[in-house]
Short mmCIF file of C-alpha atoms and ligand atoms in Angstrom, two decimals:
data_model
loop_
_atom_site.label_atom_id
_atom_site.label_comp_id
_atom_site.label_asym_id
_atom_site.label_seq_id
_atom_site.Cartn_x
_atom_site.Cartn_y
_atom_site.Cartn_z
CA MET A 1 78.19 83.75 75.88
CA LEU A 2 82.18 83.48 75.28
CA ASN A 3 84.29 84.30 72.29
CA GLN A 4 85.97 82.44 70.52
CA LEU A 5 89.18 83.54 72.42
CA GLN A 6 87.86 82.22 75.70
CA ARG A 7 86.94 79.02 73.63
CA ASP A 8 90.32 78.45 72.18
CA ILE A 9 91.98 79.38 76.25
CA LEU A 10 89.26 76.34 77.81
CA ARG A 11 89.78 74.26 74.87
CA LEU A 12 94.21 74.59 75.76
CA LYS A 13 93.48 73.87 79.29
CA LYS A 14 91.79 70.75 78.65
CA GLU A 15 94.69 69.70 76.66
CA LYS A 16 97.18 70.64 79.23
CA ASN A 17 95.47 69.40 81.99
CA ALA A 18 95.61 73.33 83.91
CA ILE A 19 93.67 75.21 86.18
CA ILE A 20 93.01 78.83 85.98
CA LEU A 21 93.12 81.42 88.83
CA ALA A 22 92.25 84.91 89.25
CA HIS A 23 92.40 87.51 91.50
CA ASN A 24 88.95 89.01 91.85
CA TYR A 25 91.34 92.36 90.27
CA GLN A 26 91.61 90.49 87.11
CA ARG A 27 89.36 91.71 83.57
CA ARG A 28 86.17 90.73 83.21
CA GLU A 29 86.66 88.09 80.44
CA ILE A 30 89.75 86.85 82.58
CA GLN A 31 87.29 86.29 85.04
CA GLU A 32 85.03 84.60 83.07
CA ILE A 33 86.86 81.88 82.35
CA ALA A 34 88.93 81.53 85.93
CA ASP A 35 88.22 77.89 87.22
CA PHE A 36 88.65 79.85 90.79
CA LYS A 37 88.46 83.61 91.41
CA GLY A 38 88.99 85.25 94.99
CA ASP A 39 90.72 87.44 97.21
CA SER A 40 94.18 86.73 98.45
CA LEU A 41 93.47 84.57 100.78
CA GLU A 42 90.73 82.72 99.16
CA LEU A 43 93.62 81.84 96.44
CA CYS A 44 96.07 80.43 98.97
CA VAL A 45 93.97 77.81 100.26
CA GLU A 46 92.89 76.82 96.74
CA ALA A 47 96.28 76.65 95.87
CA SER A 48 96.70 74.51 98.81
CA ARG A 49 94.52 72.31 97.85
CA ILE A 50 95.33 71.79 93.84
CA GLU A 51 95.50 68.46 92.97
CA GLY A 52 95.81 66.09 89.58
CA LYS A 53 96.56 69.36 87.43
CA ASP A 54 100.15 69.90 85.59
CA ILE A 55 99.94 73.12 85.50
CA VAL A 56 98.73 76.69 87.11
CA VAL A 57 98.30 79.89 85.24
CA PHE A 58 98.03 82.47 87.78
CA CYS A 59 96.28 85.08 86.22
CA GLY A 60 97.37 87.69 90.07
CA VAL A 61 100.39 89.50 90.69
CA ASP A 62 103.72 88.38 90.88
CA PHE A 63 103.42 87.29 94.76
CA MET A 64 100.56 85.61 93.99
CA ALA A 65 102.35 83.05 91.59
CA GLU A 66 105.25 82.29 94.36
CA THR A 67 102.79 81.76 97.07
CA ALA A 68 101.30 79.35 94.53
CA TYR A 69 104.34 78.24 93.90
CA ILE A 70 105.38 77.30 97.57
CA LEU A 71 102.21 75.58 98.18
CA ASN A 72 103.15 73.25 94.83
CA PRO A 73 106.26 73.21 93.88
CA ASP A 74 105.62 70.03 92.25
CA LYS A 75 103.61 71.91 89.57
CA LYS A 76 103.79 74.12 86.72
CA ILE A 77 103.27 77.54 87.56
CA LEU A 78 102.70 80.42 84.83
CA ILE A 79 102.20 83.97 84.62
CA PRO A 80 100.74 85.40 81.73
CA ASP A 81 102.77 88.62 81.68
CA ARG A 82 105.96 88.33 83.75
CA GLY A 83 105.91 92.63 84.24
CA ALA A 84 102.51 91.97 86.60
CA GLU A 85 103.95 92.72 90.17
CA CYS A 86 102.79 94.91 92.94
CA PRO A 87 104.44 97.16 94.13
CA MET A 88 103.91 97.23 97.92
CA ALA A 89 105.85 93.68 97.77
CA HIS A 90 109.12 94.98 96.42
CA MET A 91 109.12 97.89 99.06
CA LEU A 92 110.27 95.25 102.03
CA SER A 93 113.32 93.43 101.30
CA ALA A 94 114.74 90.15 103.57
CA GLU A 95 117.44 92.09 104.64
CA ASP A 96 114.85 95.15 106.00
CA VAL A 97 112.73 92.33 107.49
CA ARG A 98 116.34 90.26 109.10
CA MET A 99 117.73 94.52 110.25
CA ALA A 100 113.96 95.06 112.41
CA ARG A 101 114.27 91.72 113.93
CA LYS A 102 117.71 93.36 114.97
CA ARG A 103 116.58 96.30 116.34
CA TYR A 104 113.35 94.39 117.85
CA PRO A 105 114.46 90.54 119.60
CA ASP A 106 111.39 90.22 120.99
CA ALA A 107 108.55 90.90 118.57
CA ALA A 108 107.10 87.72 116.39
CA VAL A 109 106.87 89.32 112.66
CA VAL A 110 103.81 89.16 110.50
CA LEU A 111 104.14 89.79 107.17
CA TYR A 112 101.65 90.60 105.24
CA VAL A 113 101.04 87.62 101.73
CA ASN A 114 101.89 91.27 99.73
CA THR A 115 105.53 90.60 100.15
CA LEU A 116 108.02 88.96 97.66
CA ALA A 117 109.45 85.37 98.75
CA GLU A 118 112.72 86.03 100.18
CA ALA A 119 110.93 88.43 102.72
CA LYS A 120 108.09 85.89 103.84
CA ALA A 121 111.23 83.35 104.50
CA GLU A 122 111.85 85.99 107.26
CA ALA A 123 108.32 85.98 108.85
CA ASP A 124 106.89 83.81 111.76
CA ILE A 125 103.68 83.76 110.04
CA LEU A 126 101.73 85.79 106.94
CA CYS A 127 98.14 87.14 107.43
CA THR A 128 96.07 88.29 104.78
CA SER A 129 93.49 91.62 104.55
CA ALA A 130 91.39 88.83 105.74
CA ASN A 131 92.43 87.36 108.43
CA ALA A 132 95.22 89.60 109.42
CA VAL A 133 93.38 90.99 113.03
CA ARG A 134 92.91 86.98 113.68
CA VAL A 135 96.46 86.56 112.96
CA VAL A 136 98.23 88.97 114.88
CA GLU A 137 96.11 87.63 117.91
CA SER A 138 96.93 83.70 117.63
CA LEU A 139 100.31 84.89 118.79
CA ASP A 140 102.37 84.58 121.75
CA GLU A 141 103.81 87.68 121.79
CA ASP A 142 102.49 91.29 122.89
CA LEU A 143 104.82 92.85 120.34
CA VAL A 144 103.94 92.76 116.35
CA LEU A 145 106.28 94.06 113.72
CA PHE A 146 104.23 94.01 110.89
CA GLY A 147 104.73 94.94 106.40
CA PRO A 148 104.51 96.00 104.61
CA ASP A 149 101.23 97.80 104.44
CA ARG A 150 101.10 100.92 107.12
CA ASN A 151 97.23 101.21 106.62
CA LEU A 152 96.90 97.18 107.54
CA ALA A 153 98.88 97.71 110.41
CA TRP A 154 96.96 100.24 111.57
CA TYR A 155 93.87 98.66 111.08
CA VAL A 156 95.23 95.99 113.07
CA GLN A 157 96.30 98.06 115.37
CA GLN A 158 93.01 99.68 116.08
CA HIS A 159 91.45 96.11 117.24
CA THR A 160 94.25 94.59 119.10
CA ASP A 161 96.03 95.02 122.15
CA LYS A 162 99.06 93.94 121.44
CA THR A 163 101.91 96.68 120.08
CA VAL A 164 101.64 96.86 116.30
CA ILE A 165 104.84 97.94 114.46
CA PRO A 166 105.10 98.84 110.91
CA ILE A 167 107.70 97.65 108.63
CA PRO A 168 109.15 99.88 106.57
CA GLU A 169 107.59 103.05 107.72
CA GLU A 170 105.53 103.89 104.33
CA GLY A 171 104.60 100.68 102.77
CA HIS A 172 101.82 101.31 100.71
CA CYS A 173 99.38 100.44 97.75
CA TYR A 174 99.33 103.13 95.46
CA VAL A 175 96.35 101.78 94.05
CA HIS A 176 94.05 102.41 97.59
CA LYS A 177 96.31 104.92 98.26
CA MET A 178 94.00 107.52 95.56
CA PHE A 179 91.11 107.26 97.71
CA THR A 180 90.63 110.27 99.99
CA ALA A 181 87.80 111.24 103.03
CA GLY A 182 86.15 114.19 100.32
CA ASP A 183 85.84 111.40 97.74
CA VAL A 184 84.01 109.05 100.72
CA MET A 185 81.65 112.34 101.23
CA ALA A 186 81.19 112.68 98.12
CA ALA A 187 79.68 109.04 97.14
CA ARG A 188 77.72 108.70 100.52
CA GLU A 189 75.81 112.42 99.48
CA LYS A 190 75.35 111.20 95.58
CA TYR A 191 74.08 107.23 97.38
CA PRO A 192 72.61 107.59 100.50
CA GLU A 193 71.20 104.24 100.78
CA ALA A 194 74.36 102.67 99.24
CA GLU A 195 76.79 101.03 102.27
CA LEU A 196 79.97 101.58 101.97
CA LEU A 197 82.67 99.10 101.71
CA ILE A 198 86.42 100.21 101.82
CA HIS A 199 89.67 97.89 102.01
CA PRO A 200 91.50 98.27 104.70
CA GLU A 201 94.73 99.06 102.30
CA CYS A 202 93.03 102.65 102.56
CA ASP A 203 94.37 105.33 104.48
CA PRO A 204 93.00 105.75 107.97
CA GLU A 205 90.54 108.66 107.06
CA VAL A 206 88.86 106.86 104.71
CA GLN A 207 88.73 103.71 106.79
CA GLU A 208 87.34 105.52 109.11
CA LEU A 209 83.93 106.52 107.19
CA ALA A 210 83.40 103.05 105.91
CA ASP A 211 80.01 100.85 107.44
CA HIS A 212 82.40 98.10 106.91
CA ILE A 213 86.15 97.23 106.04
CA LEU A 214 87.04 93.91 104.45
CA SER A 215 88.66 91.90 101.95
CA THR A 216 87.67 91.54 98.36
CA GLY A 217 86.02 88.36 99.42
CA GLY A 218 84.25 89.51 102.23
CA MET A 219 82.90 92.47 99.99
CA LEU A 220 81.58 89.62 97.64
CA ARG A 221 80.50 87.96 101.11
CA ARG A 222 78.86 91.48 102.51
CA VAL A 223 77.17 91.32 99.06
CA LEU A 224 75.23 88.33 98.83
CA GLU A 225 73.99 88.70 102.46
CA SER A 226 73.35 92.05 103.28
CA ASP A 227 69.05 93.13 102.69
CA GLY A 228 71.16 96.65 101.19
CA GLU A 229 70.58 96.56 97.16
CA SER A 230 73.12 99.27 96.84
CA PHE A 231 77.15 99.48 97.56
CA ILE A 232 79.91 101.77 97.55
CA ILE A 233 83.10 99.77 96.87
CA GLY A 234 86.20 101.19 98.07
CA THR A 235 88.33 98.90 96.57
CA GLU A 236 89.62 98.25 93.03
CA VAL A 237 87.33 99.25 89.66
CA ASP A 238 87.09 95.36 88.82
CA MET A 239 86.19 94.57 91.95
CA SER A 240 82.56 95.79 91.11
CA THR A 241 82.99 93.20 88.27
CA ARG A 242 83.32 90.29 90.36
CA ILE A 243 80.29 91.02 92.63
CA SER A 244 78.00 91.90 89.14
CA LEU A 245 78.78 87.96 88.46
CA GLU A 246 77.21 86.74 91.63
CA SER A 247 74.66 89.26 92.26
CA ASP A 248 72.31 92.04 90.83
CA LYS A 249 72.81 94.28 93.51
CA ARG A 250 73.97 97.97 92.38
CA THR A 251 77.66 98.45 92.73
CA ILE A 252 78.76 101.76 92.26
CA PRO A 253 82.80 102.23 92.25
CA LEU A 254 84.37 104.72 95.11
CA LEU A 255 86.34 106.22 92.23
CA GLU A 256 86.54 104.64 88.57
CA GLU A 257 90.50 105.62 88.54
CA ALA A 258 91.13 103.32 91.22
CA ILE A 259 93.15 100.78 88.53
CA CYS A 260 95.47 98.25 89.58
CA GLU A 261 97.40 98.68 86.05
CA ASN A 262 99.85 95.58 87.42
CA MET A 263 97.04 93.58 87.41
CA LYS A 264 95.56 94.60 84.32
CA LEU A 265 98.84 92.77 82.03
CA HIS A 266 97.49 90.32 81.78
CA THR A 267 94.67 89.82 78.83
CA LEU A 268 93.23 87.34 76.86
CA GLU A 269 95.78 86.35 74.14
CA LYS A 270 98.70 86.48 77.09
CA VAL A 271 96.54 83.78 78.87
CA LYS A 272 96.33 81.71 75.25
CA ASN A 273 99.98 82.40 74.80
CA SER A 274 100.68 81.27 78.76
CA LEU A 275 98.79 78.26 77.84
CA ILE A 276 100.68 77.15 74.65
CA ASN A 277 104.06 78.26 75.71
CA GLU A 278 103.96 77.09 79.09
CA GLU A 279 105.61 80.37 79.54
CA PHE A 280 106.53 82.39 82.15
CA VAL A 281 107.19 80.26 84.97
CA VAL A 282 107.42 81.34 87.98
CA THR A 283 109.71 79.48 90.19
CA VAL A 284 111.27 79.97 94.14
CA PRO A 285 115.01 78.65 95.13
CA ASP A 286 114.55 75.60 97.31
CA GLU A 287 115.49 76.77 100.36
CA ILE A 288 113.86 79.90 100.39
CA ALA A 289 110.25 78.09 99.23
CA ARG A 290 111.35 75.68 101.95
CA ARG A 291 111.68 78.65 104.69
CA ALA A 292 108.59 81.03 103.33
CA ARG A 293 106.26 77.49 103.20
CA ARG A 294 106.27 76.89 107.15
CA ALA A 295 105.28 80.98 107.35
CA VAL A 296 102.18 80.18 104.57
CA GLU A 297 101.33 77.07 106.17
CA ARG A 298 100.86 78.83 110.00
CA MET A 299 98.45 81.37 108.27
CA ILE A 300 96.24 78.93 106.66
CA GLU A 301 96.20 77.20 109.49
CA VAL A 302 94.92 79.46 111.85
CA SER A 303 92.52 80.68 109.45
CA LYS A 304 90.69 77.53 109.58
P1 13P B 401 92.49 90.96 98.73
O1 13P B 401 92.13 90.86 97.71
O2 13P B 401 93.23 90.43 99.32
O3 13P B 401 91.61 91.83 99.38
O4 13P B 401 93.59 92.17 98.45
C1 13P B 401 93.97 92.84 97.84
C2 13P B 401 94.22 93.69 97.00
O5 13P B 401 95.53 94.12 96.96
C3 13P B 401 95.80 92.49 96.69
O6 13P B 401 96.87 92.79 95.76
FE1 SF4 B 402 99.35 95.68 95.13
FE2 SF4 B 402 97.31 97.69 95.32
FE3 SF4 B 402 97.45 96.05 92.93
FE4 SF4 B 402 97.11 95.09 95.25
S1 SF4 B 402 95.92 96.46 94.13
S2 SF4 B 402 98.39 94.25 93.77
S3 SF4 B 402 98.83 95.57 97.02
S4 SF4 B 402 99.45 97.67 94.31
#
């Protein structure tokens, strides 16, 4: 049963001919009113398909809303809280990428979608945690500059014969860095029958203990397909909320404190204000958007 605020948002959404996209880490009450929920790749693909809408309200972080704009420059892209930035996406600048290219002129540049548009414009192709290995394997080059998440670079290196060089040295997600091997062992002991699903943004010693290493969308699919009845979820806490909207199986967050404060800046009040005032508008300068679009579209093509 939706509350009054949620019903207001649904009415405004219709009046404004808007669509609401939400990442899997959004609060439950936002997930409940979203038209589409997903991981970074699913949101990119969905953004590339939007037709017949004037406004996209993006309940996610800055790089996701920018990507929606890059794929829909004719639409108004709104983010309910302008402060919803992904710290990892700010760890690699366009200049850093240009300098790395100078050092390794024969390397391909693969950037995680968790980058700002200026950096994306310098990439040969983008990737997400759902398709990173496939993207790297699709390249002709044997040397790959990969950033900004060092742990995802490590994961890719375990699954390819190519040489993967992380840029910058220490790019990371502060949420996934919270998990330790000790947390995993304690959870295993407490829930011996549960499957352990871990996100590739986690440290290598945590990944090494996983039953499956998956993007958030991959985690949801695994829970739905598996014969198992309980799952330890090694990613942001609201991934369990997302799964609970689709399945009655038991999910146990690996760490209750693993909260992405940046994602949580969006609230129902802010989503409503966003629709009423048509704020905050996200845009990208034309030339940067044009160059970044090539890298996004190339990734979507490889992921088909
Ligand atoms: P996915 O949802 O693509 O797995 O990514 C997780 C994340 O941290 C997004 O910022
Ligand atoms: Fe960025 Fe990590 Fe939050 Fe994802 S969970 S938005 S990578 S800080």
